[in-house]
Amino acid sequence: MLKGLFFNQDCTDFFYSRGPEQMNSEAVDAFVDRLASLGVTALLVNTNAQRTNYASEVWEPLWTGYDPTGPDDQPVLKHQPAEGVAAMRRLLNNMLALVAKDVDYPARMIARCRVRGVQGWISLRMNDLHDVHLPDSPLLSTFWKQHPELRRVPYRDSGWTDRALDYAHPEVRDHYMVLIRESLARFDPDGLELDFMRFGYHFAIGHERDGGVLLTRWLSEVRDLVLDWERRRGHPISLGVRVPADPITSRELGMDAVVWAREGLCDLVVPTPFWTTCDFDLPLELWRDLLEGTSASLGGGLECRLQPYPGAPARLLKPDEARGAATHVWAAGTDVLYLFNYFESGHFGGLWTEQDYTETLRAMGSLDGLTSLPRTHCVTFRDTSAPGYPVAYSLPAEGPVCIFRLQTGPRPTGGKAEVVLGLEMPEGAKPPRVRVNAHLCEEGTLADHSLRVPVPLEVLRDCITVFEVESAGPSYPRIISVAVTFTP
Amino acid sequence: MLKGLFFNQDCTDFFYSRGPEQMNSEAVDAFVDRLASLGVTALLVNTNAQRTNYASEVWEPLWTGYDPTGPDDQPVLKHQPAEGVAAMRRLLNNMLALVAKDVDYPARMIARCRVRGVQGWISLRMNDLHDVHLPDSPLLSTFWKQHPELRRVPYRDSGWTDRALDYAHPEVRDHYMVLIRESLARFDPDGLELDFMRFGYHFAIGHERDGGVLLTRWLSEVRDLVLDWERRRGHPISLGVRVPADPITSRELGMDAVVWAREGLCDLVVPTPFWTTCDFDLPLELWRDLLEGTSASLGGGLECRLQPYPGAPARLLKPDEARGAATHVWAAGTDVLYLFNYFESGHFGGLWTEQDYTETLRAMGSLDGLTSLPRTHCVTFRDTSAPGYPVAYSLPAEGPVCIFRLQTGPRPTGGKAEVVLGLEMPEGAKPPRVRVNAHLCEEGTLADHSLRVPVPLEVLRDCITVFEVESAGPSYPRIISVAVTFTP
């Protein structure tokens, strides 16, 4: 069984976030060493979006068509937003610089992982759509640009995912299979991840069930390849998948991870949100029930953003919020905590200190580690659904009684607990009272649109906290966020 | 394994719908014979709400406190709505009349079932709340009236389910256990059903997980009792449960049917809506996956009402709609099709002819039977959720593209298919175009707020149909219902 803290490193961060002087094998090693020191169990090295970040022989590298000595209005750059050109050039120049030094980035990552006792995986994005709204970009492959007829929604163009490739076409499956073959032959990973959540939509609308049958058959071909390379390499090579948070969504979108696990086609299933918001309420116990009796491990996927409801203002998670989401993952009996977009480089755009990052990642290795630090659990929503199934969300809310439910991990055994409500107060509205698990808490303190309500520890329960927000009319506060913080 | 068509007969219908001249054993037998002739496999005889419809020795019968010779303003009647008093008196008088003839209604039902080769079950409602908004009623037990402190939400009184009894109290569990004991000792059923979906809420808010642990332990006591009576009777006695449609809701409300099945505590799990609307999209494949490897059979529960979204106008199902909902149940690989509120007496308030009823129930015995008749699948919603989890619904909808997804059983092999949209057309709005499974159908015909769109059979798929409704602005139709009809 796979266990521990899994860390996905996207295909561009290393190159975006460093100067050219760091484009060498020592910097790659130092990155791995840093993650190893944080207690990361497995590093999933993402090597592609629509192109590769290394000098692939079967796909285009990201720098294809880019002239380092050319102007900012060369074809692959001229559609970039002006403020992004310099960063894009740095990315491409850095990739070229590393290649010029004969450093094969993914191979070096994996080799260093092996030295440090960290599992080194290759993670492939199976349908990446960054920049598909642009006529050209270094991120767009010639294959994607030349085959609009292979898109899943060829008759409409209202969103990025309409432009995803349709895996019902053998050309699309073959296009990805050559990259899989190269990844297994060229690198020597401990695992291969097929990241179906970049971007999560792989089939025409209404054809996802048929697509799911195709994809399962195709996955068994991948499994055979992996088993073949296991024999050649003489060590296990795990196969993992990232899929939607909800099992029904997963099946309805053609990613039938339950079947995959039951047929022995994968070793790790990671339910995860797409990106819009970290999902603090992943249905991991349901997944655990579904995977029971299979040899697949279960992961819980964390993202980096917080959005309480569709269209609400979003921001990056704070450390205590990341720890809250992580606490639920471990508490639900999951095998793997999986971090996506938890870049070591930027420390959440400066929102976290380096110490926050170090402390939080180290704490994430275990439930005990997490519960020894302050943590916050937030009401969010599930950001991925099958076309035609409604998206459910609890916020915003107003009225005499508004109720919110959240999976909050083990009940705290000491310290303090506080509910924090984000409120918009219309003329004449009074601050609401809050019940936690039916217990009427004392009145809270309202400041800066936040109502803070202390919660007696003895009313808390394992796994679940339910908040009833009671408002006296005639005008009601509008509740725009709900969170609970446990401070040991 | 339990298989076939299961029919729940509520505790009052027989008495409400018949004249006093039919209060005899022949009428009871005739009722069972009629169901047997319709192909019913099991008759689930409901014997209680808060009181019993037979002369129980451990609970109050429904007629407790009722004086047949007394006036309409006697205590148990005076709070009834004026137009309901006569019906209530008929109900109570009929029960008394049958008792006066020494006919033990449930016992007679079960005995006749055995003669006719139909399974005879006792079905107990575990927390019925009819008439709890009244100060008194024949439906309300003294136990319930005298113990407001045992209610699950003692601090609020905004809905019926707030007044449900809280099974965390041993008095409540004991109150129901004595009825279970009597049912097993007094009758000789082939099965005992604990109907937790009347009314589906059994624990204090936020205490449902703890409650679930209690309820599982309590269910194992019931199981032991049932096993004991199996030995005494010398024949199998099945134990069934009705639970919420969604497995997460089921667990979050303290009815952990997955655990129950895996621990061998029950033989039949019937996910079902409460009552607000028949659920045309029951997640039965998910349940099937969850129950796999257990000895429990899976049922799909149908209700009698149709409501497209919360607060929408509701009506009783038409026969083709009942067949649509039933088709999905069989197509999803379910063992049992379970009918609730499908009264033989009233034929859906006269909306169905007797022939409709006969034909439809007979067809419901098999997928082949159902697909040989016209059927309609409707977009509805899930009417039961755990406090604090949001209710998702697809309707009403408006905008340039509205998408709906529905489980529609096997693709038709002949005949015709038609999408029917209920529309409100604002000034200047044009009828929308409809795509089915991505195929743009020809323009539809708008009449009486219904747009009828023919669908070529070859675009249909097994299991799922997805409808994309495309409207040209600037003003958009408001879509208030979505259905598809297959006519062989």
Coordinates of C-alpha atoms in Angstrom, one line a residue, chain A residues 13-481:
Chain A
D13 CA 7.3 26.1 -11.4
F14 CA 11.0 25.1 -11.2
F15 CA 11.7 27.2 -14.2
Y16 CA 9.5 30.2 -13.5
S17 CA 10.7 30.7 -10.0
R18 CA 14.5 30.5 -10.4
G19 CA 17.2 32.6 -12.0
P20 CA 19.3 31.3 -14.9
E21 CA 22.2 30.8 -12.5
Q22 CA 20.2 28.0 -10.8
M23 CA 19.6 26.0 -14.0
N24 CA 21.9 23.1 -13.0
S25 CA 21.7 19.7 -11.5
E26 CA 22.6 21.1 -8.0
A27 CA 19.5 23.2 -8.0
V28 CA 17.4 20.2 -9.0
D29 CA 19.0 18.1 -6.2
A30 CA 18.5 21.0 -3.7
F31 CA 14.8 21.1 -4.6
V32 CA 14.4 17.4 -3.9
D33 CA 16.5 17.7 -0.7
R34 CA 14.2 20.4 0.5
L35 CA 11.1 18.3 0.0
A36 CA 12.7 15.3 1.6
S37 CA 13.5 17.5 4.6
L38 CA 9.8 18.4 4.8
G39 CA 8.8 14.8 5.1
V40 CA 7.5 14.3 1.6
T41 CA 7.0 10.6 0.8
A42 CA 6.6 10.9 -2.9
L43 CA 7.5 13.6 -5.4
L44 CA 5.3 13.6 -8.5
V45 CA 7.2 15.3 -11.2
N46 CA 4.8 16.7 -13.7
T47 CA 6.6 16.9 -17.1
N48 CA 3.9 18.1 -19.4
A49 CA 0.9 20.3 -20.1
Q50 CA 0.3 20.1 -23.9
R51 CA 4.1 20.1 -24.3
T52 CA 7.0 18.7 -22.3
N53 CA 9.4 20.5 -20.0
Y54 CA 12.2 18.3 -21.2
A55 CA 13.6 17.5 -24.6
S56 CA 11.1 14.8 -25.5
E57 CA 11.7 12.8 -28.6
V58 CA 7.9 12.1 -29.1
W59 CA 6.2 15.3 -28.1
E60 CA 7.1 18.9 -28.6
P61 CA 9.1 20.5 -25.8
L62 CA 7.6 23.8 -24.5
W63 CA 10.2 25.8 -26.3
T64 CA 9.3 24.6 -29.7
G65 CA 8.9 27.6 -32.1
Y66 CA 10.5 29.9 -29.6
D67 CA 13.5 32.0 -30.6
P68 CA 15.4 33.1 -27.5
T69 CA 17.1 35.9 -29.6
G70 CA 13.8 36.9 -31.3
P71 CA 11.5 39.8 -30.4
D72 CA 8.6 39.8 -27.9
D73 CA 6.1 39.7 -30.8
Q74 CA 7.3 36.4 -32.3
P75 CA 4.4 34.1 -33.0
V76 CA 4.4 32.1 -29.8
L77 CA 4.7 35.2 -27.6
K78 CA 2.7 37.8 -29.3
H79 CA -0.7 36.7 -27.8
Q80 CA 0.6 36.6 -24.3
P81 CA -0.6 39.4 -22.0
A82 CA 2.2 42.1 -22.0
E83 CA 2.9 41.6 -18.4
G84 CA 3.5 37.9 -18.8
V85 CA 6.0 37.9 -21.7
A86 CA 9.1 38.4 -19.5
A87 CA 8.0 35.5 -17.2
M88 CA 7.3 33.3 -20.2
R89 CA 10.7 34.0 -21.7
R90 CA 12.4 33.3 -18.4
L91 CA 10.6 29.9 -18.3
L92 CA 11.6 29.0 -21.8
N93 CA 15.1 30.3 -21.5
N94 CA 15.6 28.4 -18.2
M95 CA 14.4 25.2 -19.8
L96 CA 16.8 25.7 -22.6
A97 CA 19.6 26.5 -20.2
L98 CA 19.1 23.3 -18.3
V99 CA 19.0 21.3 -21.5
A100 CA 22.2 23.0 -22.7
K101 CA 23.9 21.7 -19.6
D102 CA 22.7 18.2 -20.4
V103 CA 20.5 18.0 -17.4
D104 CA 17.4 15.9 -18.0
Y105 CA 15.2 17.6 -15.4
P106 CA 12.7 14.7 -14.7
A107 CA 15.5 12.1 -14.8
R108 CA 17.6 14.1 -12.4
M109 CA 14.6 14.7 -10.1
I110 CA 13.9 11.0 -9.9
A111 CA 17.5 10.0 -9.4
R112 CA 17.8 12.4 -6.5
C113 CA 14.6 11.1 -5.0
R114 CA 16.1 7.7 -5.0
V115 CA 19.1 9.0 -3.2
R116 CA 17.0 10.7 -0.6
G117 CA 14.6 7.8 -0.1
V118 CA 11.7 9.7 -1.6
Q119 CA 9.5 8.0 -4.2
G120 CA 10.0 9.7 -7.6
W121 CA 7.0 9.6 -9.9
I122 CA 6.3 11.0 -13.3
S123 CA 2.9 12.8 -13.4
L124 CA 1.3 13.3 -16.8
R125 CA -1.5 15.8 -17.4
M126 CA -4.0 14.0 -19.6
N127 CA -5.8 17.0 -21.2
D128 CA -4.2 20.3 -20.2
L129 CA -6.0 23.4 -21.4
H130 CA -3.9 26.3 -20.2
D131 CA -3.9 29.1 -22.8
V132 CA -6.5 27.5 -25.0
H133 CA -8.3 30.9 -25.3
L134 CA -5.2 32.2 -27.1
P135 CA -4.5 31.7 -30.9
D136 CA -1.0 30.7 -30.0
S137 CA 1.2 30.1 -27.0
P138 CA 4.2 28.1 -26.0
L139 CA 1.8 26.0 -24.0
L140 CA -0.3 24.9 -27.0
S141 CA 0.7 21.8 -29.0
T142 CA 0.7 21.7 -32.7
F143 CA -1.5 18.6 -32.3
W144 CA -4.1 20.5 -30.4
K145 CA -4.0 23.5 -32.7
Q146 CA -4.3 21.4 -35.8
H147 CA -7.1 19.2 -34.7
P148 CA -10.1 21.3 -33.6
E149 CA -12.2 18.4 -34.9
L150 CA -10.9 16.2 -32.0
R151 CA -12.3 18.5 -29.3
R152 CA -15.0 17.2 -27.0
V153 CA -17.5 20.1 -27.7
P154 CA -16.7 21.1 -31.3
Y155 CA -20.0 23.0 -31.7
R156 CA -19.5 25.4 -28.9
D157 CA -16.6 27.4 -27.4
S158 CA -17.9 28.9 -24.2
G159 CA -15.4 27.6 -21.8
W160 CA -11.9 26.1 -21.6
T161 CA -13.1 22.6 -21.1
D162 CA -15.2 22.7 -24.3
R163 CA -11.9 22.7 -26.0
A164 CA -10.5 19.6 -24.3
L165 CA -9.5 16.7 -26.5
D166 CA -12.0 13.9 -26.8
Y167 CA -10.5 10.6 -25.8
A168 CA -13.1 8.7 -27.9
H169 CA -10.8 9.5 -30.8
P170 CA -8.0 6.9 -31.2
E171 CA -5.7 9.7 -32.3
V172 CA -6.1 11.4 -28.9
R173 CA -5.4 8.2 -27.0
D174 CA -2.4 7.4 -29.2
H175 CA -1.1 10.9 -28.8
Y176 CA -1.0 10.4 -25.0
M177 CA 0.2 6.8 -25.2
V178 CA 3.4 7.7 -26.9
L179 CA 4.2 10.1 -24.1
I180 CA 3.5 7.4 -21.5
R181 CA 5.8 5.0 -23.4
E182 CA 8.5 7.5 -23.5
S183 CA 8.1 8.4 -19.8
L184 CA 8.5 4.8 -18.8
A185 CA 11.4 4.1 -21.1
R186 CA 13.3 7.3 -20.6
F187 CA 12.9 7.8 -16.9
D188 CA 13.0 5.2 -14.1
P189 CA 10.2 6.3 -11.9
D190 CA 8.7 4.6 -8.8
G191 CA 5.3 5.5 -10.1
L192 CA 3.4 6.9 -13.0
E193 CA 0.5 9.2 -12.4
L194 CA -2.2 9.9 -15.0
D195 CA -3.6 13.2 -14.0
F196 CA -7.1 13.2 -15.4
M197 CA -8.0 16.3 -13.4
R198 CA -6.0 18.5 -15.7
F199 CA -8.7 19.4 -16.7
G200 CA -11.2 16.7 -15.9
Y201 CA -13.3 16.6 -19.1
H202 CA -12.3 14.0 -21.7
F203 CA -15.5 13.1 -23.6
A204 CA -18.3 14.5 -25.6
I205 CA -21.4 15.5 -23.6
G206 CA -23.7 12.5 -23.1
H207 CA -21.0 10.1 -24.3
E208 CA -19.0 9.9 -21.1
R209 CA -20.3 6.4 -20.1
D210 CA -19.2 5.0 -23.5
G211 CA -16.0 6.9 -23.1
G212 CA -15.5 5.4 -19.7
V213 CA -15.5 1.9 -21.1
L214 CA -12.9 3.0 -23.7
L215 CA -10.8 4.6 -21.0
T216 CA -10.8 1.6 -18.8
R217 CA -9.7 -0.6 -21.7
W218 CA -7.0 1.9 -22.5
L219 CA -5.9 2.1 -18.9
S220 CA -5.4 -1.6 -18.9
E221 CA -3.0 -1.2 -21.8
V222 CA -1.1 1.4 -19.7
R223 CA -1.1 -1.0 -16.8
D224 CA 0.4 -3.7 -19.0
L225 CA 3.1 -1.3 -20.1
V226 CA 3.8 -0.4 -16.5
L227 CA 4.0 -4.1 -15.5
D228 CA 6.4 -4.7 -18.4
W229 CA 8.7 -1.9 -17.2
E230 CA 8.5 -3.2 -13.6
R231 CA 10.0 -6.5 -14.8
R232 CA 12.6 -4.7 -16.8
R233 CA 13.6 -2.3 -14.0
G234 CA 13.4 -4.9 -11.3
H235 CA 11.4 -2.7 -8.9
P236 CA 7.7 -1.8 -8.4
I237 CA 6.2 1.0 -10.5
S238 CA 3.0 2.2 -9.1
L239 CA 0.2 3.6 -11.3
G240 CA -1.9 6.4 -9.9
V241 CA -4.8 8.5 -11.1
R242 CA -6.3 11.8 -10.1
V243 CA -10.1 11.9 -10.5
P244 CA -13.0 14.1 -9.4
A245 CA -13.8 14.4 -5.7
D246 CA -17.2 12.7 -6.0
P247 CA -17.5 9.1 -7.2
I248 CA -20.6 9.8 -9.2
T249 CA -19.0 12.7 -11.0
S250 CA -16.0 10.5 -11.6
R251 CA -18.1 7.8 -13.2
E252 CA -20.3 10.3 -15.1
L253 CA -17.2 12.0 -16.6
G254 CA -15.8 8.7 -17.8
M255 CA -13.2 8.2 -15.1
D256 CA -14.5 5.1 -13.4
A257 CA -11.9 4.8 -10.7
V258 CA -14.0 2.3 -8.7
V259 CA -13.8 -0.1 -11.7
W260 CA -10.2 0.7 -12.2
A261 CA -9.3 -0.2 -8.6
R262 CA -11.5 -3.3 -8.6
E263 CA -10.0 -4.5 -11.8
G264 CA -6.5 -4.0 -10.4
L265 CA -5.6 -1.4 -13.0
C266 CA -4.3 1.3 -10.6
D267 CA -2.5 1.5 -7.2
L268 CA -3.6 4.9 -6.1
V269 CA -6.8 6.8 -6.5
V270 CA -6.7 10.5 -5.6
P271 CA -10.1 12.2 -5.5
T272 CA -9.5 16.0 -5.8
P273 CA -11.2 19.2 -6.7
F274 CA -10.1 20.8 -10.0
W275 CA -8.6 24.1 -8.8
T276 CA -11.4 26.6 -8.1
T277 CA -11.4 25.8 -4.4
C278 CA -9.8 23.4 -2.0
D279 CA -12.6 21.0 -1.0
F280 CA -12.7 20.8 2.8
D281 CA -15.4 18.2 2.7
L282 CA -14.0 15.5 0.4
P283 CA -16.2 12.3 0.6
L284 CA -13.3 10.2 1.5
E285 CA -15.2 7.7 3.7
L286 CA -17.4 6.9 0.7
W287 CA -14.3 6.3 -1.4
R288 CA -12.8 4.2 1.3
D289 CA -15.9 2.1 1.3
L290 CA -15.8 1.8 -2.5
L291 CA -12.1 0.8 -2.6
E292 CA -12.3 -1.6 0.3
G293 CA -11.0 -5.0 -0.8
T294 CA -9.0 -3.7 -3.6
S295 CA -5.2 -3.2 -3.5
A296 CA -5.5 0.5 -4.4
S297 CA -4.6 3.2 -1.9
L298 CA -6.8 6.2 -1.4
G299 CA -5.5 9.7 -1.5
G300 CA -7.1 13.0 -0.6
G301 CA -6.2 15.8 -2.9
L302 CA -5.7 19.3 -1.7
E303 CA -5.7 22.4 -3.8
C304 CA -4.3 25.8 -2.9
R305 CA -7.3 28.1 -3.3
L306 CA -10.3 29.0 -1.1
Q307 CA -13.6 30.0 -2.5
P308 CA -16.7 29.6 -0.4
Y309 CA -19.2 29.5 -3.3
P310 CA -19.2 29.8 -7.1
G311 CA -18.4 33.4 -8.1
A312 CA -17.3 34.4 -4.6
P313 CA -14.0 36.2 -4.1
A314 CA -11.2 33.7 -4.0
R315 CA -7.8 33.8 -2.4
L316 CA -5.0 31.4 -1.5
L317 CA -5.3 29.3 1.6
K318 CA -3.7 30.3 4.8
P319 CA -1.5 27.8 6.6
D320 CA -4.1 27.0 9.2
E321 CA -6.7 26.4 6.5
A322 CA -4.4 24.1 4.6
R323 CA -3.9 22.2 7.9
G324 CA -7.7 22.0 8.4
A325 CA -8.3 20.5 5.0
A326 CA -5.4 18.1 5.5
T327 CA -6.6 17.0 9.0
H328 CA -9.9 15.8 7.5
V329 CA -8.0 13.8 4.9
W330 CA -6.0 11.9 7.5
A331 CA -9.0 11.6 9.9
A332 CA -11.1 10.0 7.2
G333 CA -8.7 7.0 7.2
T334 CA -7.1 7.9 3.9
D335 CA -3.7 6.5 3.0
V336 CA -2.2 9.4 1.1
L337 CA -2.4 13.2 1.6
Y338 CA -1.8 14.7 -1.9
L339 CA -0.7 18.3 -2.4
F340 CA -1.3 20.1 -5.7
N341 CA -0.1 23.6 -6.4
Y342 CA 1.6 23.8 -3.0
F343 CA 4.7 25.4 -4.6
E344 CA 7.7 25.4 -2.4
S345 CA 9.0 28.4 -4.3
G346 CA 6.5 31.1 -3.7
H347 CA 5.1 30.2 -0.3
F348 CA 1.6 31.0 -1.5
G349 CA 2.5 34.2 -3.1
G350 CA 4.1 35.5 0.1
L351 CA 1.0 34.8 2.2
W352 CA 3.0 32.2 4.1
T353 CA 6.3 32.7 5.6
E354 CA 9.0 30.2 5.0
Q355 CA 8.5 29.0 8.5
D356 CA 4.7 28.6 7.9
Y357 CA 5.5 26.4 4.9
T358 CA 8.1 24.3 6.6
E359 CA 6.0 23.8 9.8
T360 CA 2.8 23.1 7.8
L361 CA 4.3 20.6 5.4
R362 CA 6.1 18.8 8.2
A363 CA 2.9 18.7 10.2
M364 CA 1.0 17.3 7.2
G365 CA 2.9 14.0 7.5
S366 CA 0.5 12.8 10.3
L367 CA -2.7 13.5 12.1
D368 CA -0.8 14.1 15.3
G369 CA 1.4 16.7 13.6
L370 CA -1.6 18.5 12.3
T371 CA -3.7 18.5 15.5
S372 CA -0.7 20.0 17.4
L373 CA -1.1 23.2 15.4
P374 CA -4.0 25.6 14.9
R375 CA -6.3 24.5 12.1
T376 CA -9.3 26.0 10.3
H377 CA -12.0 24.1 8.5
C378 CA -14.0 26.2 5.9
V379 CA -17.3 25.7 4.1
T380 CA -16.5 25.4 0.4
F381 CA -18.1 23.6 -2.5
R382 CA -17.4 20.9 -5.0
D383 CA -16.0 22.5 -8.2
T384 CA -16.3 19.7 -10.7
S385 CA -19.6 18.1 -11.8
A386 CA -20.8 16.1 -14.8
P387 CA -22.5 18.2 -17.5
G388 CA -26.2 18.4 -16.5
Y389 CA -25.8 17.5 -12.9
P390 CA -26.3 20.5 -10.6
V391 CA -23.6 22.0 -8.5
A392 CA -24.6 22.2 -4.8
Y393 CA -23.4 24.9 -2.5
S394 CA -24.3 26.2 0.9
L395 CA -23.3 29.9 0.7
P396 CA -24.2 32.7 0.5
A397 CA -27.2 32.1 2.8
E398 CA -29.7 34.2 4.7
G399 CA -32.8 33.7 6.7
P400 CA -33.9 32.8 10.2
V401 CA -32.0 29.5 10.4
C402 CA -29.1 28.6 8.1
I403 CA -27.3 25.3 8.6
F404 CA -23.8 24.3 7.6
R405 CA -22.1 20.9 7.9
L406 CA -18.4 20.2 7.7
Q407 CA -16.1 17.2 8.2
T408 CA -13.7 18.6 10.9
G409 CA -11.5 15.6 11.9
P410 CA -11.0 14.6 15.5
R411 CA -12.5 16.6 18.3
P412 CA -9.9 18.8 20.0
T413 CA -8.9 17.5 23.4
G414 CA -7.6 20.9 24.6
G415 CA -7.2 24.6 23.6
K416 CA -10.0 26.6 22.2
A417 CA -12.5 26.6 19.3
E418 CA -14.0 29.5 17.5
V419 CA -16.6 29.8 14.7
V420 CA -15.9 32.6 12.3
L421 CA -18.8 33.8 10.1
G422 CA -18.3 36.3 7.2
L423 CA -21.3 38.5 7.2
E424 CA -22.9 41.3 5.2
M425 CA -25.2 43.2 7.6
P426 CA -28.1 45.0 6.0
E427 CA -29.6 48.1 7.8
G428 CA -31.1 47.0 11.1
A429 CA -29.9 43.4 11.0
K430 CA -28.6 42.0 14.3
P431 CA -25.6 39.6 14.7
P432 CA -26.9 36.1 14.6
R433 CA -26.5 33.5 17.3
V434 CA -24.7 30.3 16.5
R435 CA -25.4 26.7 17.6
V436 CA -22.7 24.2 17.3
N437 CA -24.0 20.6 17.3
A438 CA -27.2 21.9 18.7
H439 CA -25.6 23.7 21.6
L440 CA -26.3 27.5 21.7
C441 CA -23.0 29.2 22.0
E442 CA -22.6 32.5 23.8
E443 CA -22.9 35.7 21.8
G444 CA -20.1 36.5 19.4
T445 CA -18.0 39.5 18.7
L446 CA -18.6 41.3 15.4
A447 CA -15.8 43.3 13.8
D448 CA -14.8 43.9 10.2
H449 CA -17.7 41.8 8.9
S450 CA -16.6 38.8 10.9
L451 CA -18.6 37.4 13.8
R452 CA -16.3 35.4 16.1
V453 CA -18.1 32.9 18.4
P454 CA -16.3 30.9 21.1
V455 CA -17.3 27.2 21.2
P456 CA -17.1 25.1 24.3
L457 CA -14.9 22.1 23.5
E458 CA -17.3 19.7 25.1
V459 CA -19.9 20.3 22.4
L460 CA -17.5 19.2 19.6
R461 CA -17.7 15.7 18.1
D462 CA -15.4 13.6 16.1
C463 CA -15.7 13.8 12.3
I464 CA -18.5 16.3 11.9
T465 CA -19.4 19.8 13.1
V466 CA -22.8 21.3 12.3
F467 CA -23.4 25.0 12.6
E468 CA -26.9 26.5 13.0
V469 CA -26.9 30.2 12.4
E470 CA -30.1 31.8 13.9
S471 CA -31.0 35.3 13.0
A472 CA -33.9 37.4 14.3
G473 CA -35.6 39.3 11.5
P474 CA -37.0 41.3 10.0
S475 CA -33.8 41.8 8.1
Y476 CA -31.2 39.0 8.0
P477 CA -27.4 39.1 7.8
R478 CA -26.1 37.6 4.6
I479 CA -23.6 34.8 5.5
I480 CA -20.8 34.7 3.0
S481 CA -18.3 32.4 4.7

